Amino acid sequence: MSVSQTMETEEDLLTCLQIKFYHPQQNSKGLYELLPLGNRSRHYADDPLRLGRDAKSCTFALNDMRVSRKQLALYAYRTPQNPDMLFTIQNLSQRGRLSVNSSALSYLERMDLPNKALIRFGEYEMLIIREAGEAKGSFEVKFEVLTVPPSRETCMCVPSMTPVMDTGSSGTNCFPAELTALGPLETDETLMFQS
């Protein structure tokens, strides 16, 4: 086997984090101009991947003054029970909260990242999808920009504060079928999600 064939095989086996961004004003501002959109970039697993507005202290930067200097960090790890490379996410912002699939993280709090996660901070929505690989020492990241909020596609809409009518219909189609099939909620006018 030639060296080029070996290298291609190793590249195919890397875990890849697909990070898909959405911001309501992304068309009018150059928010993502500092990101390598559409290209896969390789990172060592023992170095945290930081995202924020400060290009010097972060691996990747957003061109937005409302984003914290250091907004969040992703850490790769492995466990003895699981051969896959897994990730945790940590909120590095002292000013704002970060949510992972509707679970809020305060400053320096961290949690395990599921295979598919909706991350929110400020007006940003990030959909992170982990594609498993076999490589142990490094992983890849690929950035994309979405034209619609990923919360619409993943049914992770923030519940509105509008009352539920007698029919049990809330007027939006972003609630999972299990919740809408329950019928009207008599005790309260808001739906509570538990993750």
Short mmCIF file of C-alpha atoms in Angstrom, two decimals, residues 59-169:
data_model
loop_
_atom_site.label_atom_id
_atom_site.label_comp_id
_atom_site.label_asym_id
_atom_site.label_seq_id
_atom_site.Cartn_x
_atom_site.Cartn_y
_atom_site.Cartn_z
CA THR A 59 -9.14 28.21 17.82
CA PHE A 60 -12.00 29.70 15.79
CA ALA A 61 -13.40 33.22 15.92
CA LEU A 62 -16.72 34.87 15.14
CA ASN A 63 -16.67 38.44 13.84
CA ASP A 64 -19.25 39.75 16.31
CA MET A 65 -18.63 42.15 19.20
CA ARG A 66 -21.62 40.70 21.11
CA VAL A 67 -19.90 37.31 21.35
CA SER A 68 -17.66 36.85 24.39
CA ARG A 69 -13.92 36.94 23.90
CA LYS A 70 -13.98 33.24 24.83
CA GLN A 71 -17.51 31.90 24.37
CA LEU A 72 -17.21 28.12 24.61
CA ALA A 73 -14.79 25.21 24.50
CA LEU A 74 -15.13 21.66 23.20
CA TYR A 75 -12.98 18.97 24.82
CA ALA A 76 -12.38 15.54 23.27
CA TYR A 77 -12.16 12.51 25.55
CA ARG A 78 -12.39 8.73 25.53
CA THR A 79 -13.67 6.22 28.06
CA PRO A 80 -12.54 2.63 28.67
CA GLN A 81 -16.07 1.39 27.92
CA ASN A 82 -16.49 3.22 24.59
CA PRO A 83 -14.08 3.14 21.60
CA ASP A 84 -15.54 6.39 20.16
CA MET A 85 -14.10 9.86 20.70
CA LEU A 86 -16.62 11.82 22.75
CA PHE A 87 -16.85 15.53 23.58
CA THR A 88 -17.83 17.85 26.39
CA ILE A 89 -18.82 21.48 25.99
CA GLN A 90 -17.97 24.21 28.49
CA ASN A 91 -19.36 27.74 28.77
CA LEU A 92 -16.45 30.20 28.96
CA SER A 93 -18.61 33.33 28.95
CA GLN A 94 -19.02 35.21 32.23
CA ARG A 95 -21.77 37.39 30.72
CA GLY A 96 -24.11 34.99 29.03
CA ARG A 97 -25.64 31.59 29.31
CA LEU A 98 -25.12 28.78 26.90
CA SER A 99 -27.76 26.11 26.35
CA VAL A 100 -27.27 22.57 25.11
CA ASN A 101 -30.54 20.97 23.97
CA SER A 102 -32.44 23.33 26.34
CA SER A 103 -30.14 22.65 29.35
CA ALA A 104 -28.52 25.92 30.51
CA LEU A 105 -24.84 26.12 31.37
CA SER A 106 -23.48 28.99 33.45
CA TYR A 107 -19.88 30.19 33.50
CA LEU A 108 -17.36 27.29 33.55
CA GLU A 109 -20.08 24.66 33.70
CA ARG A 110 -19.70 21.77 31.28
CA MET A 111 -21.64 18.78 30.08
CA ASP A 112 -21.29 15.84 27.71
CA LEU A 113 -22.21 16.59 24.12
CA PRO A 114 -24.67 14.11 22.60
CA ASN A 115 -24.19 12.89 19.01
CA LYS A 116 -26.51 15.68 17.85
CA ALA A 117 -26.83 18.85 19.91
CA LEU A 118 -28.45 22.25 19.52
CA ILE A 119 -26.26 24.90 21.16
CA ARG A 120 -27.57 28.42 21.77
CA PHE A 121 -25.84 31.58 22.95
CA GLY A 122 -26.99 35.12 22.29
CA GLU A 123 -28.86 35.02 18.99
CA TYR A 124 -26.70 32.19 17.66
CA GLU A 125 -27.85 28.63 17.10
CA MET A 126 -25.29 25.93 16.43
CA LEU A 127 -26.16 22.41 15.44
CA ILE A 128 -23.27 20.07 16.25
CA ILE A 129 -23.35 16.58 14.77
CA ARG A 130 -20.65 14.05 15.70
CA GLU A 131 -19.66 11.54 13.04
CA ALA A 132 -17.83 8.69 14.73
CA GLY A 133 -14.35 7.67 13.63
CA GLU A 134 -11.61 5.34 14.80
CA ALA A 135 -8.63 7.69 15.11
CA LYS A 136 -7.55 8.32 18.70
CA GLY A 137 -5.21 11.29 18.47
CA SER A 138 -7.11 13.81 16.38
CA PHE A 139 -10.48 14.79 14.97
CA GLU A 140 -11.86 17.05 12.26
CA VAL A 141 -14.20 20.04 12.35
CA LYS A 142 -16.31 21.24 9.45
CA PHE A 143 -18.23 24.55 9.62
CA GLU A 144 -21.36 25.33 7.61
CA VAL A 145 -23.97 28.09 7.62
CA LEU A 146 -27.67 27.20 7.68
CA THR A 147 -30.35 29.28 5.98
CA VAL A 148 -33.01 28.43 8.60
CA PRO A 149 -32.66 28.04 12.37
CA PRO A 150 -31.74 24.45 13.26
CA SER A 151 -34.29 24.60 16.09
CA ARG A 152 -37.01 24.43 13.43
CA GLU A 153 -35.57 21.23 11.98
CA THR A 154 -34.83 19.56 15.31
CA CYS A 155 -38.12 20.48 17.04
CA MET A 156 -36.18 22.30 19.74
CA CYS A 157 -38.21 25.50 19.49
CA VAL A 158 -38.48 27.63 22.57
CA PRO A 159 -42.06 27.24 23.72
CA SER A 160 -44.07 30.39 23.25
CA MET A 161 -45.95 31.91 26.14
CA THR A 162 -49.23 31.79 24.24
CA PRO A 163 -51.96 29.82 25.98
CA VAL A 164 -52.93 26.37 24.73
CA MET A 165 -56.45 26.38 23.30
CA ASP A 166 -59.17 23.87 24.19
CA THR A 167 -58.16 21.73 21.21
CA GLY A 168 -54.67 21.15 22.61
CA SER A 169 -53.16 22.77 19.56
#
